[in-house]
Amino acid sequence: MPFDISKNTNYEAHKTAHRTNLCGQMDTSFVGREVSLCGWVNNRRDHGKLIFIDLRDFTGIVQLVFDPALNSEAYRLAKTCRAEYVLKITGTVNKRSPETINQDLKTGQIEVSVEAMQVLNSAKTPPFLLHEREKVEEMTRLRYRYMDLRTDQMQKNLRLRHHVTAQTRNYLNSKGFLEIETPILAKSTPEGARDFLVPSRLNPKKFYALPQSPQLFKQTLMFSGFDRVYQIARCFRDEDLRADRQPEFTQIDMEMTFVNADDIMATIEGLLAAVFKNSIGIDMQTPFEKMTWQQSMETYGTDKPDLRFGLPIQDLSSLFKDTGFKIFQKVLQKNGCIKCLACDSAHQFSRKDLDQLVEMAKSYGAGGLIWGKIDSNRDFQSPVSKFLGKNEIQAMVEQLRLKEGSLVLIVADNFKTTCNALGAIRKQLAQKLNLIREGFKPLWIYDFPLFEWDQKNNCLSPMHHPFTSPSPETISWLQDAPLKVKSQAYDIVLNGEEIGGGSMRIDDIAIQKQIFKLLNFTDPMIEQNFGFFIKSLEYGIPPHGGIALGLDRLVMILGSLTNIRDVIAFPKTQSAVCMLTDSPSGVTQRQLEEIHISLKEEE
Amino acid sequence: MPFDISKNTNYEAHKTAHRTNLCGQMDTSFVGREVSLCGWVNNRRDHGKLIFIDLRDFTGIVQLVFDPALNSEAYRLAKTCRAEYVLKITGTVNKRSPETINQDLKTGQIEVSVEAMQVLNSAKTPPFLLHEREKVEEMTRLRYRYMDLRTDQMQKNLRLRHHVTAQTRNYLNSKGFLEIETPILAKSTPEGARDFLVPSRLNPKKFYALPQSPQLFKQTLMFSGFDRVYQIARCFRDEDLRADRQPEFTQIDMEMTFVNADDIMATIEGLLAAVFKNSIGIDMQTPFEKMTWQQSMETYGTDKPDLRFGLPIQDLSSLFKDTGFKIFQKVLQKNGCIKCLACDSAHQFSRKDLDQLVEMAKSYGAGGLIWGKIDSNRDFQSPVSKFLGKNEIQAMVEQLRLKEGSLVLIVADNFKTTCNALGAIRKQLAQKLNLIREGFKPLWIYDFPLFEWDQKNNCLSPMHHPFTSPSPETISWLQDAPLKVKSQAYDIVLNGEEIGGGSMRIDDIAIQKQIFKLLNFTDPMIEQNFGFFIKSLEYGIPPHGGIALGLDRLVMILGSLTNIRDVIAFPKTQSAVCMLTDSPSGVTQRQLEEIHISLKEEE
């Protein structure tokens, strides 16, 4: 059920000196009453004897009728009105005659006969028609954002966003959370890649950084005895922008003390259930499904699987363990694996489609993709049929329960590449075969590796962040086999999107230091970047953990939207520019001097 | 009534895997029950046979008893515990014996006999004792902020702050407001004095600015049809810091369409009444008192008068219009004025006190301050008695209703200087004479001049900001006598502090342009700084207005606090430094290169 503005409007509260009611509020219960309304001209229809104006405010549209017999001055003024003029009218609500009733409009049973009108403001011809939003180039809509925001769609999106944040706050407040603001002018660190820096005027040659997250501050609040805190926090990351990223974005960011991971997950489940119920009327079953990282990678080839469809990845490694097929042999010798997807409707896949899937697999680093179809003779039609033994094919048909019309897609490579390639192909198949069911399928992924191997820099890197607690069961591997250590981290995935992630944090200074060392941080680096934080770990730190949800993405999912800029009032483009205000922009030499910097000479 | 943590805690919500209850929750109703508690060691008393530990969480303190007969291991562990160790215990709540009851403590009737204990974390000797906070230098408290925040005072302050913002949101949400986020990476403008600038990496040599307020964005949201919006908005101003200023601060910032000033003031009155009632239990009478700027200046010598005491400034100009006293003559010839304060208890003012008041008057630019006392012979004892006529003195005694023991303090100078000097002295007298009554006295100041004269730059400057609407009654003066034009601005004053200000905004592009011209903005300057905004005024702008309240100051007043850093979790010092994180700090050459700037060579 989409978000409904009228259900979320307290009409009485909007009564002001200028108006008694709102446009979209008008229905047959108002017939005979005098009302004062304000709004924008949505359109005007001049019928000679009568003029009709559709007046618009955020609640909807109501039809005004101007009759020169009723008020000739208002009629004369109405003649001059054009789209987006701002009007204030007083008139009487009347029933429309049966033949003029508009069933598509909430207010379509009535109209308002205008007795007095004031043109509060005029308007130039708009740069585009609001109801044609979908046809307008996005750059134009961003440049005239104040017009774009007047459209039904954007009104609905930002009202939904408000509602989601209000619900979030109500829920967390009721659960004993405090909202505590942390600095935006935060600490810059020499290692702070992707930090936005802010030169200090009062402290020459020093810089603040805008926070990529309030992580260390919210942990510090736990050290300070606040028990549970949250923020709907603005975060900043100076990344090369992707379509779904913004240089500033918003997180629902929280932290709790004297809890374990289950406490935190239960809190998020309650929060999301409340938000879904109260914003779009969806009942979410709690507790949510949970899956280990390993299981998710093996079954869905990703750590953010979309559970709105099945199509699990299946393993054929043991089936082919004694195969004569050279390619499979080689992979298995190198401790790789043979995995596949199997689906129906093979006939829907042309040779061209299959070639595209092969290319997709290669783009994920796989050597190739082997496909095969079960034909009407129940034979396995595949470029590699001749390399496979009859028994092997028979065993595969049985294991995968293949039948006429089945399609099998096999990747044989190392574990990671195989999973990644098949995970991507799985999503592709679901779309092509229309397997994605309506609804919302939340899922917890847990038992992540604490570290991953950074090929490029040839070192360990944290899978989440360096404050994530190792799981007690695997902590003994820390020194000797750190890649075997699991973390107490958990990600929340919804319909194939990661909407949040969190963890229990390290509360032991020795382990925190050990992990910094494993990440190749030298003592001076630790001191410079995290000195205050390490120090604070010595003064009585409670067990604590937290999580952050991406608000922008959550609202997108709730609103069934695909463009992140549609849930942000004043977003930036992919080149980090605000089209409305023309920001960023140049500054004067005097301004630069005041903050003790100069522009770098180009070489 | 001060803010009460226990009344604002939902104990049930804080149950977790580690604990069943909170420390401050324990009272005689729990006697006989087994509870699990977590918290910090507030102190330990070793009585040989028994060990007592006061365990602390945010709700208070409870006494734990360790008896080796009950659990020898827990007793042994308790012996090792020091201040700020983090414990988790399970035990039974028992009534204290009558002689050990502590009436000062909410939990003083009971104690918890510990049956099991886990030391969750140890702690170094704290840098200061929490209960000695008042004695600790502020720099030390800021450096160890996580310790300072554990104190009762800071727990109470930040919980009050949370409560005030939560109440604010609840109230505004119920009145049809939407909370809509606006950019922190906003537009820098060449005229943007006091802007924090952020170099753009993706757009070399261009800069964002952190917003000093969301003013233009919230107006743009009104142009976009959102009707009512608010933000609890972070704002930034790179000022030389004063004791009560921070480089980043928080405003309750709102804007409404199709309203007049009365609608906005009524909204704020309802908001403040709800906040006062629900946070500190104070009933505020609405509507609040209102006073024109002129009347406030004349009566209280300031536009933010403290109405918790009387002591109005009185005018003697007409009384002395024919005086022979040269000083008064000269002032009146120059269109100046003669004003005074009169109070009782003249005997409390020594010659030294009076000399200090004279110095105070001079520091506000007044030529001097004339004082006089009515002695027991009902004579006017004053250094200037001999220059004044008997009739004049008699008339003054009657007009001011002076009696034995009255003190009169007269300033004769131009209007502004006279008001400013007496306004400052009025506050001084109220403190000395203990005239300030308890309670909260809100007041609206309205009918401000639209402009003031900037002596330094010899030009007009806006008293509020350049988007403030002139009042319709005075708008005709705009071209010929702009200093006579009044604005549709209103400030809300509470106990002598300005806690907010707002106005109806200009919605007429011609007037907006005229005002920019009066402020000496050239067309290119207007285009560069406000181009997008001016353009948007052409597309159908509704009447709108708004207001911003200073959250930090509001919380200070509600909490009866005097230091702004006591209502902010991680404040900066007067030199804009975060003592906890050591921010701002240096960055690497590589970081500077990435954002296309270099440090300016010192000359």
Short mmCIF file of N, CA, C and O in Angstrom, two decimals, chain B residues 291-304 313 339 415-416 419-420:
data_model
loop_
_atom_site.label_atom_id
_atom_site.label_comp_id
_atom_site.label_asym_id
_atom_site.label_seq_id
_atom_site.Cartn_x
_atom_site.Cartn_y
_atom_site.Cartn_z
N MET B 291 5.54 43.40 22.87
CA MET B 291 5.97 44.78 23.04
C MET B 291 6.66 45.24 21.77
O MET B 291 7.42 44.47 21.17
N THR B 292 6.42 46.48 21.35
CA THR B 292 7.14 46.95 20.16
C THR B 292 8.60 47.18 20.52
O THR B 292 8.95 47.41 21.68
N TRP B 293 9.42 47.15 19.50
CA TRP B 293 10.85 47.39 19.69
C TRP B 293 11.07 48.76 20.35
O TRP B 293 11.87 48.89 21.28
N GLN B 294 10.33 49.76 19.87
CA GLN B 294 10.47 51.13 20.39
C GLN B 294 10.17 51.17 21.89
O GLN B 294 10.93 51.71 22.68
N GLN B 295 9.05 50.54 22.24
CA GLN B 295 8.63 50.55 23.64
C GLN B 295 9.65 49.82 24.52
O GLN B 295 9.97 50.25 25.63
N SER B 296 10.18 48.72 23.99
CA SER B 296 11.15 47.95 24.76
C SER B 296 12.42 48.76 24.97
O SER B 296 12.98 48.78 26.08
N MET B 297 12.88 49.42 23.92
CA MET B 297 14.09 50.24 24.05
C MET B 297 13.86 51.36 25.06
O MET B 297 14.71 51.64 25.90
N GLU B 298 12.70 52.00 24.97
CA GLU B 298 12.43 53.13 25.86
C GLU B 298 12.26 52.68 27.30
O GLU B 298 12.74 53.34 28.23
N THR B 299 11.61 51.55 27.50
CA THR B 299 11.28 51.14 28.87
C THR B 299 12.41 50.35 29.51
O THR B 299 12.61 50.41 30.72
N TYR B 300 13.12 49.56 28.71
CA TYR B 300 14.12 48.68 29.29
C TYR B 300 15.52 48.88 28.74
O TYR B 300 16.45 48.21 29.15
N GLY B 301 15.64 49.79 27.78
CA GLY B 301 16.97 50.09 27.25
C GLY B 301 17.60 48.95 26.48
O GLY B 301 18.81 48.88 26.30
N THR B 302 16.78 48.00 26.02
CA THR B 302 17.29 46.83 25.30
C THR B 302 16.14 46.22 24.52
O THR B 302 14.97 46.46 24.85
N ASP B 303 16.49 45.43 23.49
CA ASP B 303 15.41 44.72 22.79
C ASP B 303 15.30 43.29 23.29
O ASP B 303 14.62 42.47 22.67
N LYS B 304 15.97 42.99 24.39
CA LYS B 304 15.73 41.69 25.03
C LYS B 304 15.60 41.86 26.54
O LYS B 304 16.45 41.39 27.31
N ILE B 313 12.79 52.23 32.79
CA ILE B 313 13.47 53.50 32.52
C ILE B 313 12.39 54.57 32.38
O ILE B 313 11.35 54.34 31.77
N LYS B 339 16.95 60.47 30.60
CA LYS B 339 16.20 59.33 31.11
C LYS B 339 16.82 58.86 32.41
O LYS B 339 17.99 59.14 32.69
N PHE B 415 19.42 59.11 21.99
CA PHE B 415 18.46 58.07 22.38
C PHE B 415 19.12 56.71 22.56
O PHE B 415 18.96 56.04 23.59
N LYS B 416 19.90 56.32 21.58
CA LYS B 416 20.46 54.97 21.58
C LYS B 416 21.42 54.78 22.76
O LYS B 416 21.33 53.79 23.49
N CYS B 419 19.56 54.75 26.14
CA CYS B 419 18.86 53.49 26.38
C CYS B 419 19.84 52.36 26.69
O CYS B 419 19.65 51.61 27.66
N ASN B 420 20.87 52.25 25.87
CA ASN B 420 21.84 51.16 26.09
C ASN B 420 22.46 51.23 27.47
O ASN B 420 22.59 50.23 28.17
#
